[in-house]
């Protein structure tokens, strides 16, 4: 069978493009070469010509050695190869493909990401199980530790500008903080400090749906480097740690440990983060918060740190606006980030996602939101249950019901394009609001403009005649709104 004929046959069976299959056949040939004494990971990484194009000379070899010796757990390559070789779906009698070992290799690569979320979780579990001498119940720290290290290894493997040695130093200094929130969360899914495979699957599905992509992304970078497919859509969203474009009071440094836990909660959260609001840069003001986010259309993360150091967050994809009632969609969710990652997905029973008027509320009702930040930014409320989000403690017991905010930040996320579109929508909304306010200065009945500029109707518009001579609208150029001036 010619090489192209073989590729054509394999493309009918496996979820890869022809060019990718050609590369995988090179990897397989390298694995069969007994004279080549390189490790499993080194063989598959160096078999691609792209490895020398993106990282010239011996740089790729140096990085793989560093990944195996300093970043990934001892013996990971051997455990991965064994986990990839265990596939009950390999059909030895498949017509035209007689090499069962090739089948197992291709199926194993597909299981790392292209066969879906659950197969990648199975590979992760098996790697940990082999490392623990085939234990049926595993320590949560072993699983989370591997996934965190895979996310770092994926970054080191392909970035031409990555400082690999500095990354290793960061890994060693920040490891415990990066994993603690996730470890506590996964431990709660099992018993006596251990988890079963099914515990791990169920937990990942509800709390950390993006954690399987740590393996998928690492393998894709190792096999294909920065060459991402242009025609076929990946069956996984590449794992990316959030990259903050501005200093944060909550996430200490651009490589804050808690950002790994955040990235595991949704495929839309990774990548570039653009700061929309923070206490440090915009001041402690609900007016400034609203001005900073109103009109922004795109994925956003609201991050709230309490005076006790706990962190609760909300992720939403809807356009921010002021409204008397609730708005939002089922893409949004609340989550406790620290001390224990806990995700509160929508229940489908109610749709009270966001309420932005005199304060900022999520879930519950207008009288009693599940999470509420009043205009004063003091004496905030965090509840246990409502009909919009899954029940559970948004914060630990000593901060439930009432807490004070130490820091509050809102970040645009979802990637460069999403942020660019979100900022454009915000700018257009501001222009519309400014134009409406200027026009409102010249007419008697200003109530007709309330809906256009996204304000909530108040009695001041109903008593304008009584107010004339005592107060009048004036544009507040400094703060992008309006004020009442005494005359």
XYZ file of C-alpha atoms in Angstrom:
487
model
C 0.000 0.000 0.000
C 1.416 3.387 -0.964
C 1.821 6.067 1.666
C -0.982 8.210 0.209
C -3.264 5.212 -0.125
C -2.597 4.359 3.501
C -3.372 7.915 4.566
C -6.602 7.900 2.567
C -7.674 4.707 4.295
C -6.750 5.953 7.747
C -8.530 9.275 7.226
C -11.814 7.375 6.947
C -11.277 5.897 10.395
C -9.520 8.538 12.467
C -10.377 12.221 13.192
C -7.272 13.697 11.592
C -6.477 15.622 8.421
C -4.139 14.078 5.826
C -1.239 16.301 6.869
C -1.720 15.317 10.498
C -1.847 11.619 9.622
C 1.377 12.025 7.679
C 2.994 13.459 10.799
C 1.548 10.696 13.000
C 2.983 8.052 10.682
C 6.390 9.689 11.113
C 5.909 9.535 14.879
C 4.975 5.878 14.700
C 8.029 5.073 12.584
C 10.233 6.800 15.157
C 8.685 4.699 17.922
C 9.505 1.506 16.000
C 13.153 2.504 15.552
C 15.017 0.423 18.136
C 18.265 2.241 17.376
C 16.705 5.493 18.533
C 17.152 5.550 22.305
C 15.173 8.738 22.894
C 12.189 8.718 25.239
C 8.600 8.362 24.037
C 7.897 12.095 24.325
C 11.160 13.079 22.656
C 10.587 10.748 19.708
C 7.126 12.057 18.887
C 8.166 15.690 19.410
C 11.281 15.538 17.209
C 9.747 13.486 14.399
C 8.032 16.584 13.037
C 9.949 18.964 10.749
C 8.006 21.807 12.376
C 9.895 21.219 15.618
C 13.078 22.541 14.002
C 11.293 25.363 12.198
C 9.760 26.884 15.329
C 12.556 25.987 17.748
C 15.824 25.733 15.750
C 18.818 23.601 16.635
C 18.558 21.536 19.787
C 16.095 23.864 21.508
C 13.128 21.482 21.159
C 15.163 18.581 22.532
C 16.311 20.742 25.432
C 12.741 21.732 26.226
C 11.409 18.184 26.114
C 14.176 17.081 28.454
C 13.314 19.935 30.786
C 9.592 19.070 30.578
C 10.252 15.419 31.415
C 12.833 16.042 34.132
C 11.544 19.207 35.797
C 7.865 19.782 34.960
C 5.962 16.533 34.454
C 5.848 13.775 37.114
C 8.565 11.122 36.994
C 7.839 8.427 34.424
C 4.934 10.312 32.851
C 5.991 9.445 29.291
C 5.891 5.710 30.004
C 2.527 6.005 31.780
C 1.114 8.019 28.876
C 2.285 5.499 26.293
C 0.664 2.677 28.273
C -2.586 4.622 28.717
C -2.737 5.410 24.998
C -2.272 1.729 24.117
C -5.308 0.516 26.072
C -8.286 0.868 23.754
C -11.017 -1.734 23.536
C -12.333 -0.305 20.269
C -9.344 -1.212 18.141
C -10.521 -3.683 15.486
C -7.681 -6.001 14.542
C -9.634 -7.328 11.570
C -10.219 -3.923 9.997
C -9.824 -4.419 6.248
C -6.816 -2.686 4.782
C -5.139 -1.936 8.108
C -3.225 -4.898 9.392
C -0.951 -3.256 11.949
C -2.804 -3.364 15.253
C -0.009 -1.436 16.977
C -0.445 1.429 14.496
C -4.167 1.337 15.165
C -3.627 1.488 18.882
C -1.222 4.400 18.515
C -3.600 6.418 16.325
C -6.560 5.589 18.532
C -4.528 6.554 21.582
C -3.627 9.936 20.077
C -7.289 10.497 19.182
C -8.304 9.599 22.737
C -6.136 12.416 24.054
C -8.556 14.995 22.680
C -10.141 14.291 19.324
C -12.432 11.563 20.700
C -13.946 13.952 23.200
C -13.790 15.108 26.789
C -14.378 11.769 28.506
C -11.670 9.847 26.641
C -9.118 12.505 27.558
C -10.199 12.202 31.198
C -9.717 8.439 30.926
C -6.136 8.933 29.707
C -5.420 11.338 32.585
C -6.869 8.895 35.105
C -4.956 5.928 33.694
C -1.669 7.857 33.771
C -2.210 8.574 37.466
C -3.381 5.025 38.163
C -0.300 3.492 36.515
C 1.915 5.857 38.482
C 0.146 4.747 41.690
C 0.634 1.066 40.804
C -2.904 0.529 39.494
C -4.818 1.882 42.471
C -8.601 2.110 41.993
C -8.897 5.057 44.383
C -6.562 7.985 43.866
C -5.435 10.993 45.844
C -7.047 14.130 44.305
C -3.745 15.978 44.600
C -2.104 13.532 42.168
C -4.712 14.201 39.466
C -4.809 17.975 39.861
C -1.022 18.137 40.061
C -0.679 16.307 36.737
C -3.184 18.576 34.978
C -1.513 21.718 36.281
C 1.892 20.477 35.140
C 0.483 19.589 31.714
C -0.778 23.161 31.306
C 2.714 24.493 32.058
C 4.391 21.901 29.806
C 2.117 22.820 26.891
C 3.214 26.440 27.201
C 6.912 25.569 27.354
C 6.723 23.144 24.414
C 5.737 25.616 21.714
C 6.403 29.203 22.704
C 9.590 30.505 21.039
C 9.820 33.192 23.717
C 9.080 31.072 26.782
C 11.714 31.258 29.489
C 11.652 27.569 30.326
C 13.938 27.826 33.352
C 11.915 30.699 34.826
C 8.746 28.695 34.249
C 10.152 25.768 36.204
C 11.107 28.092 39.054
C 7.577 29.513 39.057
C 6.089 26.033 39.040
C 8.085 25.044 42.100
C 7.201 28.204 44.024
C 3.494 28.421 43.142
C 2.484 24.784 42.823
C 0.636 24.406 46.144
C -1.406 27.566 45.666
C -2.306 26.647 42.112
C -3.716 23.284 43.079
C -5.235 23.772 46.539
C -8.622 25.117 45.450
C -9.082 22.348 42.871
C -7.775 19.622 45.186
C -10.257 20.533 47.907
C -13.032 20.591 45.330
C -12.192 17.164 43.886
C -11.739 15.671 47.367
C -15.337 16.601 48.177
C -16.470 14.392 45.286
C -15.004 11.259 46.906
C -14.697 9.701 50.332
C -11.928 9.578 52.924
C -9.649 11.775 50.856
C -9.729 9.480 47.794
C -11.701 9.508 44.533
C -12.791 6.834 42.070
C -12.660 7.163 38.306
C -16.395 7.906 38.227
C -15.966 10.529 40.963
C -13.350 12.196 38.774
C -15.534 12.066 35.653
C -18.571 13.518 37.445
C -16.540 16.239 39.133
C -14.840 17.311 35.901
C -18.199 17.499 34.135
C -19.729 19.868 36.691
C -16.815 21.757 38.242
C -13.887 21.727 35.799
C -15.056 20.945 32.237
C -11.890 22.412 30.732
C -9.415 20.384 32.789
C -9.259 17.549 30.226
C -7.923 20.054 27.681
C -4.674 20.302 29.629
C -3.747 16.890 28.197
C -5.309 17.548 24.780
C -3.429 20.817 24.340
C -0.108 19.382 25.506
C -0.347 16.464 23.066
C -1.391 18.699 20.179
C 1.547 21.026 20.802
C 3.920 18.090 21.116
C 2.762 16.409 17.900
C 1.909 19.351 15.650
C 3.570 22.288 17.428
C 1.997 25.647 16.567
C 0.449 24.361 13.363
C -3.263 24.312 14.161
C -5.710 22.799 11.634
C -7.304 25.304 9.269
C -10.121 23.153 7.885
C -11.197 20.766 10.611
C -12.426 22.168 13.881
C -10.709 20.721 16.927
C -12.930 18.545 19.105
C -11.584 20.343 22.159
C -10.932 23.953 23.070
C -7.196 24.490 23.658
C -6.375 25.146 27.298
C -5.043 28.632 27.947
C -4.175 30.250 31.229
C -5.672 33.762 31.514
C -3.221 36.486 30.526
C -4.055 39.727 32.319
C -3.328 42.985 30.497
C -3.197 44.959 33.732
C -2.091 44.471 37.317
C -4.667 42.851 39.580
C -5.159 43.229 43.332
C -6.803 39.795 43.492
C -4.582 37.764 41.173
C -1.086 38.522 42.365
C 0.974 38.616 39.188
C 0.127 37.520 35.659
C 0.837 33.911 36.675
C -1.299 33.894 39.817
C -1.992 30.312 40.997
C -5.759 30.879 41.182
C -5.882 31.586 37.449
C -5.372 27.875 36.725
C -8.531 27.021 38.660
C -10.440 29.794 36.856
C -9.332 28.473 33.460
C -10.707 25.013 34.273
C -14.286 26.282 34.672
C -15.089 27.245 31.067
C -13.537 27.103 27.573
C -14.417 30.794 27.138
C -12.335 32.031 30.065
C -8.766 31.337 28.921
C -6.510 33.624 26.920
C -6.276 37.404 27.104
C -8.122 39.249 29.876
C -8.828 42.977 29.538
C -9.499 44.944 32.710
C -12.819 46.786 32.583
C -13.008 47.822 36.231
C -11.023 47.569 39.449
C -10.852 49.442 42.731
C -7.220 50.360 42.123
C -7.664 51.950 38.695
C -11.268 53.205 38.796
C -12.028 53.860 42.463
C -14.534 52.480 44.995
C -17.695 53.596 43.238
C -20.783 51.837 41.914
C -21.207 54.676 39.407
C -17.713 54.098 38.052
C -18.298 50.355 37.975
C -21.472 50.806 35.968
C -19.882 53.314 33.616
C -16.988 50.905 33.005
C -19.145 47.922 32.047
C -22.392 49.324 30.589
C -22.667 48.463 26.907
C -19.812 45.946 26.966
C -20.956 42.980 24.881
C -18.939 39.827 25.401
C -17.760 37.280 27.956
C -16.865 38.847 31.298
C -15.646 37.615 34.669
C -16.698 39.454 37.830
C -14.213 38.735 40.640
C -14.980 39.668 44.253
C -12.540 39.209 47.134
C -13.904 39.491 50.668
C -12.094 40.958 53.645
C -11.497 37.367 54.841
C -9.616 36.580 51.615
C -12.339 34.416 50.054
C -13.043 34.830 46.336
C -16.428 34.494 44.602
C -16.898 35.073 40.880
C -19.477 35.258 38.131
C -19.041 34.497 34.436
C -21.477 35.982 31.908
C -21.662 36.418 28.138
C -24.517 38.917 27.837
C -24.358 42.668 27.174
C -24.234 44.738 30.361
C -27.131 47.171 30.848
C -29.139 48.869 33.564
C -32.625 47.451 33.899
C -35.452 47.281 36.405
C -35.607 43.505 36.007
C -33.237 40.617 35.446
C -31.528 39.675 32.188
C -28.836 37.266 30.965
C -28.673 33.769 29.517
C -27.855 30.206 30.514
C -24.171 30.580 29.580
C -23.660 32.425 32.856
C -22.742 30.847 36.177
C -21.454 31.734 39.637
C -18.477 30.068 41.289
C -16.491 30.123 44.481
C -12.855 30.314 43.459
C -11.199 30.278 46.862
C -10.842 28.440 49.205
C -12.661 25.646 47.308
C -13.587 25.726 43.635
C -17.363 25.256 43.473
C -19.345 26.009 40.320
C -23.031 26.940 40.519
C -24.437 26.265 37.061
C -27.947 27.386 36.010
C -30.748 25.063 37.098
C -33.070 25.950 34.210
C -35.863 26.620 36.707
C -35.542 30.417 36.557
C -33.678 33.012 34.473
C -32.778 35.712 37.011
C -29.120 35.960 36.033
C -28.102 39.640 36.314
C -29.760 42.630 37.973
C -27.938 45.936 37.533
C -29.727 48.998 38.870
C -28.964 50.569 42.247
C -26.499 47.763 42.913
C -25.200 44.612 41.249
C -27.096 41.373 41.849
C -27.045 37.809 40.551
C -29.757 35.174 40.944
C -32.605 35.220 43.440
C -35.118 38.060 43.194
C -34.910 41.850 43.053
C -35.723 41.934 46.776
C -33.243 39.188 47.697
C -30.571 38.364 45.073
C -28.420 35.281 45.586
C -25.325 37.498 45.414
C -25.683 41.249 45.864
C -23.262 44.189 45.916
C -25.143 47.356 46.987
C -24.334 50.841 45.710
C -22.359 51.515 48.881
C -20.142 48.475 48.170
C -20.593 47.582 51.849
C -22.600 44.928 53.731
C -22.877 42.680 50.683
C -24.982 39.522 50.614
C -24.198 35.932 49.557
C -26.933 33.314 49.818
C -27.190 29.545 49.724
C -29.987 28.884 47.255
C -32.246 30.370 44.611
C -34.088 29.095 41.548
C -31.590 30.301 38.930
C -28.313 28.740 40.112
C -27.496 25.413 41.745
C -27.725 25.570 45.511
C -24.714 25.651 47.791
C -22.577 28.063 49.785
C -21.238 30.853 47.592
C -18.791 31.624 50.390
C -17.623 29.789 53.523
C -19.901 30.001 56.544
C -18.301 32.993 58.260
C -18.837 35.124 55.133
C -22.335 33.935 54.196
C -25.262 36.351 54.396
C -23.125 39.447 55.023
C -19.591 40.251 53.898
C -17.495 43.276 53.015
C -15.600 43.671 49.765
C -11.835 43.965 49.883
C -11.477 44.159 46.109
C -13.753 43.955 43.078
C -12.661 43.542 39.460
C -14.409 42.970 36.137
C -12.479 41.497 33.219
C -13.402 41.051 29.576
C -12.307 37.637 28.312
C -12.925 35.151 25.500
C -9.959 36.078 23.314
C -8.719 39.070 21.337
C -11.674 39.256 18.944
C -14.309 38.949 21.666
C -12.659 41.713 23.690
C -12.312 43.959 20.655
C -15.998 43.527 19.784
C -17.028 44.062 23.399
C -15.112 47.331 23.669
C -16.535 48.524 20.357
C -20.074 47.867 21.583
C -19.331 49.756 24.816
C -17.995 52.744 22.896
C -21.063 52.827 20.651
C -23.311 52.710 23.716
C -21.439 55.599 25.301
C -21.799 57.718 22.168
C -25.521 57.004 22.047
C -25.879 57.884 25.731
C -23.922 61.137 25.370
C -25.980 62.179 22.352
C -29.239 61.434 24.148
C -28.192 63.367 27.260
C -27.204 66.421 25.221
C -30.496 66.297 23.394
C -32.376 65.887 26.667
C -31.007 69.235 27.824
C -33.010 71.064 25.157
C -36.460 69.532 25.613
C -39.047 69.655 28.341
C -40.037 65.993 28.446
C -36.910 63.946 29.070
C -38.719 60.721 29.862
C -38.837 59.737 26.179
C -35.074 59.300 26.245
C -34.900 57.081 29.305
C -35.183 53.809 27.436
C -32.755 54.921 24.717
C -29.956 55.704 27.155
C -30.644 52.710 29.396
C -31.680 54.597 32.535
C -34.352 53.549 34.993
C -37.403 55.800 35.202
C -37.683 57.812 38.409
C -40.073 60.416 39.804
C -37.755 63.231 38.886
C -39.043 63.011 35.310
C -42.665 63.037 36.470
C -42.170 66.241 38.473
C -40.026 68.149 36.038
C -42.332 71.147 36.001
C -42.136 71.349 39.763
C -38.368 71.085 39.555
C -37.975 73.870 36.981
C -36.303 76.859 38.511
C -34.833 74.772 41.304
C -32.805 72.152 39.492
C -31.771 71.338 35.961
C -29.882 68.664 34.056
C -26.250 69.303 33.233
C -23.842 67.015 31.439
C -21.099 65.613 33.668
C -18.235 65.514 31.162
C -15.756 64.140 33.673
C -17.725 61.044 34.595
C -19.623 60.412 31.365
C -23.113 60.929 32.842
C -25.271 63.821 34.095
C -25.923 65.710 37.334
C -28.615 68.002 38.723
C -27.351 71.559 39.176
C -29.008 74.043 41.486
C -29.976 77.318 39.768
